mmCIF file of N, CA, C and O in Angstrom:
data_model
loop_
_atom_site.group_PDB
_atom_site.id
_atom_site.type_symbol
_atom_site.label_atom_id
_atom_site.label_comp_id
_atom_site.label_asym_id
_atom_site.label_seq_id
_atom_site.Cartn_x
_atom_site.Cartn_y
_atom_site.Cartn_z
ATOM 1 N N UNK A 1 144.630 119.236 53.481
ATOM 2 C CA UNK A 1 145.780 118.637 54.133
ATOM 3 C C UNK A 1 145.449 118.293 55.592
ATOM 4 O O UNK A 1 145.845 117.266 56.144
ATOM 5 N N UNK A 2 144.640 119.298 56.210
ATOM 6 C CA UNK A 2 144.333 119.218 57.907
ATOM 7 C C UNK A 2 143.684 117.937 57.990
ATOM 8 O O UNK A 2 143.913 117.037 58.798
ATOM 9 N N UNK A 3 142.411 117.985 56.567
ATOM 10 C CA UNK A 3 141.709 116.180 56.806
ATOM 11 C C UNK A 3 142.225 115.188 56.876
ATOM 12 O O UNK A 3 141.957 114.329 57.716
ATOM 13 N N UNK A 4 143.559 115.051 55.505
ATOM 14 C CA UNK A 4 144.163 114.113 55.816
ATOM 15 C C UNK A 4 144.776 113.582 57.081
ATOM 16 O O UNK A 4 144.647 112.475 57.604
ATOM 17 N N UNK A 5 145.591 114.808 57.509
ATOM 18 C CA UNK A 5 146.014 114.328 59.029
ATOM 19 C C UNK A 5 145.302 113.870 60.077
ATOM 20 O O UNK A 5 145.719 113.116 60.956
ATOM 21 N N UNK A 6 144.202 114.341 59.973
ATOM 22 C CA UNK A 6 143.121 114.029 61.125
ATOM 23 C C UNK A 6 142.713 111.998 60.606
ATOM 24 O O UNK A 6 142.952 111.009 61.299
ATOM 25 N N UNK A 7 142.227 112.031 59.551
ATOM 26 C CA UNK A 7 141.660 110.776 58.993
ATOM 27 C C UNK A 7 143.151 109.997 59.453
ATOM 28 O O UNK A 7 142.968 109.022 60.182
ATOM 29 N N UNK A 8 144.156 110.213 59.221
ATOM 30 C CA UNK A 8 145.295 109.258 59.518
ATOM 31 C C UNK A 8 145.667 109.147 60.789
ATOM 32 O O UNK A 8 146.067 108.035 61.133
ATOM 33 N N UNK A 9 145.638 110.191 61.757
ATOM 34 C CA UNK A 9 145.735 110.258 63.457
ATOM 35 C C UNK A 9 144.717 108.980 64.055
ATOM 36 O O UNK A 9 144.948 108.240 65.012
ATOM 37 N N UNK A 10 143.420 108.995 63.073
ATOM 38 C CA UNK A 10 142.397 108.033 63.309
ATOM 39 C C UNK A 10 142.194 106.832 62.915
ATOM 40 O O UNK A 10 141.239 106.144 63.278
ATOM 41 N N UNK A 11 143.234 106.422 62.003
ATOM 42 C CA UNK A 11 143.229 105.289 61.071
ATOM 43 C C UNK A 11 144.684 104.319 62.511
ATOM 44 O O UNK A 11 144.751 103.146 62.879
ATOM 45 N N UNK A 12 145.542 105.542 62.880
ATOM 46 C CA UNK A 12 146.708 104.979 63.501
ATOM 47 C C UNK A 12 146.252 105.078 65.079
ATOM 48 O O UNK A 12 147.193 105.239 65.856
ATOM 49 N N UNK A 13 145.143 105.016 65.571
ATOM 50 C CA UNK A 13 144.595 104.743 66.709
ATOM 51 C C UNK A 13 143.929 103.728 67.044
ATOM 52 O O UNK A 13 142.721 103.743 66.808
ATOM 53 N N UNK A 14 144.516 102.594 67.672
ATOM 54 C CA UNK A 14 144.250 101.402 67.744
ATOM 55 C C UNK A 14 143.105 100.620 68.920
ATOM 56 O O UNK A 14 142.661 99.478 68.803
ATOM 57 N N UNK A 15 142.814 101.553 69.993
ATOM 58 C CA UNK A 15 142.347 101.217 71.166
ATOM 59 C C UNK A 15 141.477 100.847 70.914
ATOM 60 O O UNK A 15 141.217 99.727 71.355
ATOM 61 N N UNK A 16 140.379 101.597 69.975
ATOM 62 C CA UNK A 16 138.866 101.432 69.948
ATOM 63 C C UNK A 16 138.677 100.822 68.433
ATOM 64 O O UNK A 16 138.958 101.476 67.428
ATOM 65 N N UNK A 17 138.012 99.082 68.397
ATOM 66 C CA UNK A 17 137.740 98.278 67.604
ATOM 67 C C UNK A 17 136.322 98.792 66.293
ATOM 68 O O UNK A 17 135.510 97.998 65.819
ATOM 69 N N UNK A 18 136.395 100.163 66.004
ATOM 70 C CA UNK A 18 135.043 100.475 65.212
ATOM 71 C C UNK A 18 135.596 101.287 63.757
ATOM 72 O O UNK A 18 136.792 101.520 63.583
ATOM 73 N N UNK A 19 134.756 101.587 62.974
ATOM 74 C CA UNK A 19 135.136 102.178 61.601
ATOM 75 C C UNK A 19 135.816 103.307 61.937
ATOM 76 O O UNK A 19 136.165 103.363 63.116
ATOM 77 N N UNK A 20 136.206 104.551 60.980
ATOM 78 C CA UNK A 20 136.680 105.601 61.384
ATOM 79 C C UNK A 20 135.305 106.447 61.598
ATOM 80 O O UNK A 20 135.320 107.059 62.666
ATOM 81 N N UNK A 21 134.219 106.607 60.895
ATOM 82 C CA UNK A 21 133.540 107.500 61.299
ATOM 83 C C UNK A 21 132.981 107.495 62.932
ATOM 84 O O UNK A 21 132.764 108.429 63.704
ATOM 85 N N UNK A 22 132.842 105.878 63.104
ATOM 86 C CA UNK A 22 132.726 105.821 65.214
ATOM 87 C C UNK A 22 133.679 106.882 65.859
ATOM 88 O O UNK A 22 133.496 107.777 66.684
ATOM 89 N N UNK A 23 134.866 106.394 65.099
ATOM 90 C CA UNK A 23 136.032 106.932 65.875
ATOM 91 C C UNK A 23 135.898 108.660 65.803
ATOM 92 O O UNK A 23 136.024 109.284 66.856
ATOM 93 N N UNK A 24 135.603 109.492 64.345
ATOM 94 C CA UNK A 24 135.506 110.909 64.580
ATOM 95 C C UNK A 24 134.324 111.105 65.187
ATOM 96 O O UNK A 24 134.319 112.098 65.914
ATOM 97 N N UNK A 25 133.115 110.372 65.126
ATOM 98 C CA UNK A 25 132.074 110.872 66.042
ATOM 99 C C UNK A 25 132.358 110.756 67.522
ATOM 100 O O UNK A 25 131.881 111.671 68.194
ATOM 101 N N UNK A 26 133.255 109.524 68.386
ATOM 102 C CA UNK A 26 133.533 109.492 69.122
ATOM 103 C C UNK A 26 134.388 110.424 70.127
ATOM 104 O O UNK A 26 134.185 110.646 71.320
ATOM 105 N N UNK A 27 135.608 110.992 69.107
ATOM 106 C CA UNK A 27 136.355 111.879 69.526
ATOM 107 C C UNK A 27 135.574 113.486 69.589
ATOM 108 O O UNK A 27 135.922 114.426 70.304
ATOM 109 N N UNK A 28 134.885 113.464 68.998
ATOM 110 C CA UNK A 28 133.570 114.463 68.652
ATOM 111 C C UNK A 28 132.935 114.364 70.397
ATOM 112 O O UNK A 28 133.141 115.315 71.151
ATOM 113 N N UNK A 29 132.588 113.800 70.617
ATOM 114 C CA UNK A 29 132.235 113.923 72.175
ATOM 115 C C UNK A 29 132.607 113.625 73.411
ATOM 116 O O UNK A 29 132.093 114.027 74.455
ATOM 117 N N UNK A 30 133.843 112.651 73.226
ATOM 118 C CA UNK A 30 135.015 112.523 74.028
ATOM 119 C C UNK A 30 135.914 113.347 74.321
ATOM 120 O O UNK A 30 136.590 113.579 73.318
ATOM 121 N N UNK A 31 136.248 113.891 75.186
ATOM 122 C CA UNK A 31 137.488 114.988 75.116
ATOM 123 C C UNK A 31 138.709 113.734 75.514
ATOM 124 O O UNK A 31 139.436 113.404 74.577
ATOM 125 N N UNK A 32 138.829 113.367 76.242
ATOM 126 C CA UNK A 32 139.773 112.386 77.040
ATOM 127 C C UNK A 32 139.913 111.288 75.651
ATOM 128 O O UNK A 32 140.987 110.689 75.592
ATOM 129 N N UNK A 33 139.249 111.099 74.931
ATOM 130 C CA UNK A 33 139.530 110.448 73.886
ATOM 131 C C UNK A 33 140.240 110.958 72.190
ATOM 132 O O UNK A 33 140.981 110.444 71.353
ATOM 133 N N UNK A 34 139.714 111.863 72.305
ATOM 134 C CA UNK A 34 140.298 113.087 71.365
ATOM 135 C C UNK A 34 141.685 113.739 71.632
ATOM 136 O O UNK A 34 142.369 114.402 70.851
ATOM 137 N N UNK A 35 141.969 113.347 73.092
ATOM 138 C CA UNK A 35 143.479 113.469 73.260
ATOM 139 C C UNK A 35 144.145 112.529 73.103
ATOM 140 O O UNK A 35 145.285 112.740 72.691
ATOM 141 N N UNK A 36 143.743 111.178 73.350
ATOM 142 C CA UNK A 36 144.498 109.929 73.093
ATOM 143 C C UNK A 36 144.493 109.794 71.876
ATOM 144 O O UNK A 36 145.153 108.792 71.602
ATOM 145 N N UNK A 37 143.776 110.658 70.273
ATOM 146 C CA UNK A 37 144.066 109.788 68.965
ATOM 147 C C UNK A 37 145.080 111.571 68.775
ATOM 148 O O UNK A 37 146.012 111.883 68.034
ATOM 149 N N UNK A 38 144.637 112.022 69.384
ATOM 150 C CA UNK A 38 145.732 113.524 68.855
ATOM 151 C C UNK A 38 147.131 113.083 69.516
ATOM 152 O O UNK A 38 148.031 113.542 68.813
ATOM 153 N N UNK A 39 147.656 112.347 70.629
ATOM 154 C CA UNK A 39 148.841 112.082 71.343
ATOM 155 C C UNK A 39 149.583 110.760 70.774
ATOM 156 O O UNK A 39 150.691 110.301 71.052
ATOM 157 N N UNK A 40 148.332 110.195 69.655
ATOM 158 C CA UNK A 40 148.947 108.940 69.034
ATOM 159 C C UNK A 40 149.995 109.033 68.000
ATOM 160 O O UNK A 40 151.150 108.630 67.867
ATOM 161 N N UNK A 41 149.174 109.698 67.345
ATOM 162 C CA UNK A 41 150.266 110.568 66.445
ATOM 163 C C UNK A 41 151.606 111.343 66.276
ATOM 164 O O UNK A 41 152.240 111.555 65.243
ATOM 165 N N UNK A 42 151.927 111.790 67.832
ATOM 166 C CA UNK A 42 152.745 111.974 68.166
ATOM 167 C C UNK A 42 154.199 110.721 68.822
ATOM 168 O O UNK A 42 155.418 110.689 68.656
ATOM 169 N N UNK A 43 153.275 109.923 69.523
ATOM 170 C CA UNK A 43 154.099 108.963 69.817
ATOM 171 C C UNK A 43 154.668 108.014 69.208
ATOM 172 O O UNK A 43 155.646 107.402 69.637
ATOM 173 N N UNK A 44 153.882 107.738 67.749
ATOM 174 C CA UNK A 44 154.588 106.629 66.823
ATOM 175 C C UNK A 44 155.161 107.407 65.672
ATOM 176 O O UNK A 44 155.233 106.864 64.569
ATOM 177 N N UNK A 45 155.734 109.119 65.919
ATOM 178 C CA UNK A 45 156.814 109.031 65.206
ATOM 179 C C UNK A 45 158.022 109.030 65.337
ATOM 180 O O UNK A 45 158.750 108.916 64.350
#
């Protein structure tokens, strides 16, 4: 269930133009970015 949410926090994060795996590797070493797809989720419900 946790994957799903995560894969969908990342699917509904629009900023950055790349597949999802860019995006979890990205947030993977981004902190400042890993808050913007975790705060996305929050804001578009």
């Amino acid at each position: 269930m946790m994957n799903k949410i995560a894969l969908n926090l990342l699917k509904n994060e629009k900023s950055v133009k790349v597949g999802i795996k860019n995006k979890r590797l990205k947030a993977g070493w981004d902190n400042d970015y890993m808050m913007k797809v975790l705060t996305v989720g929050f804001t578009s419900v």
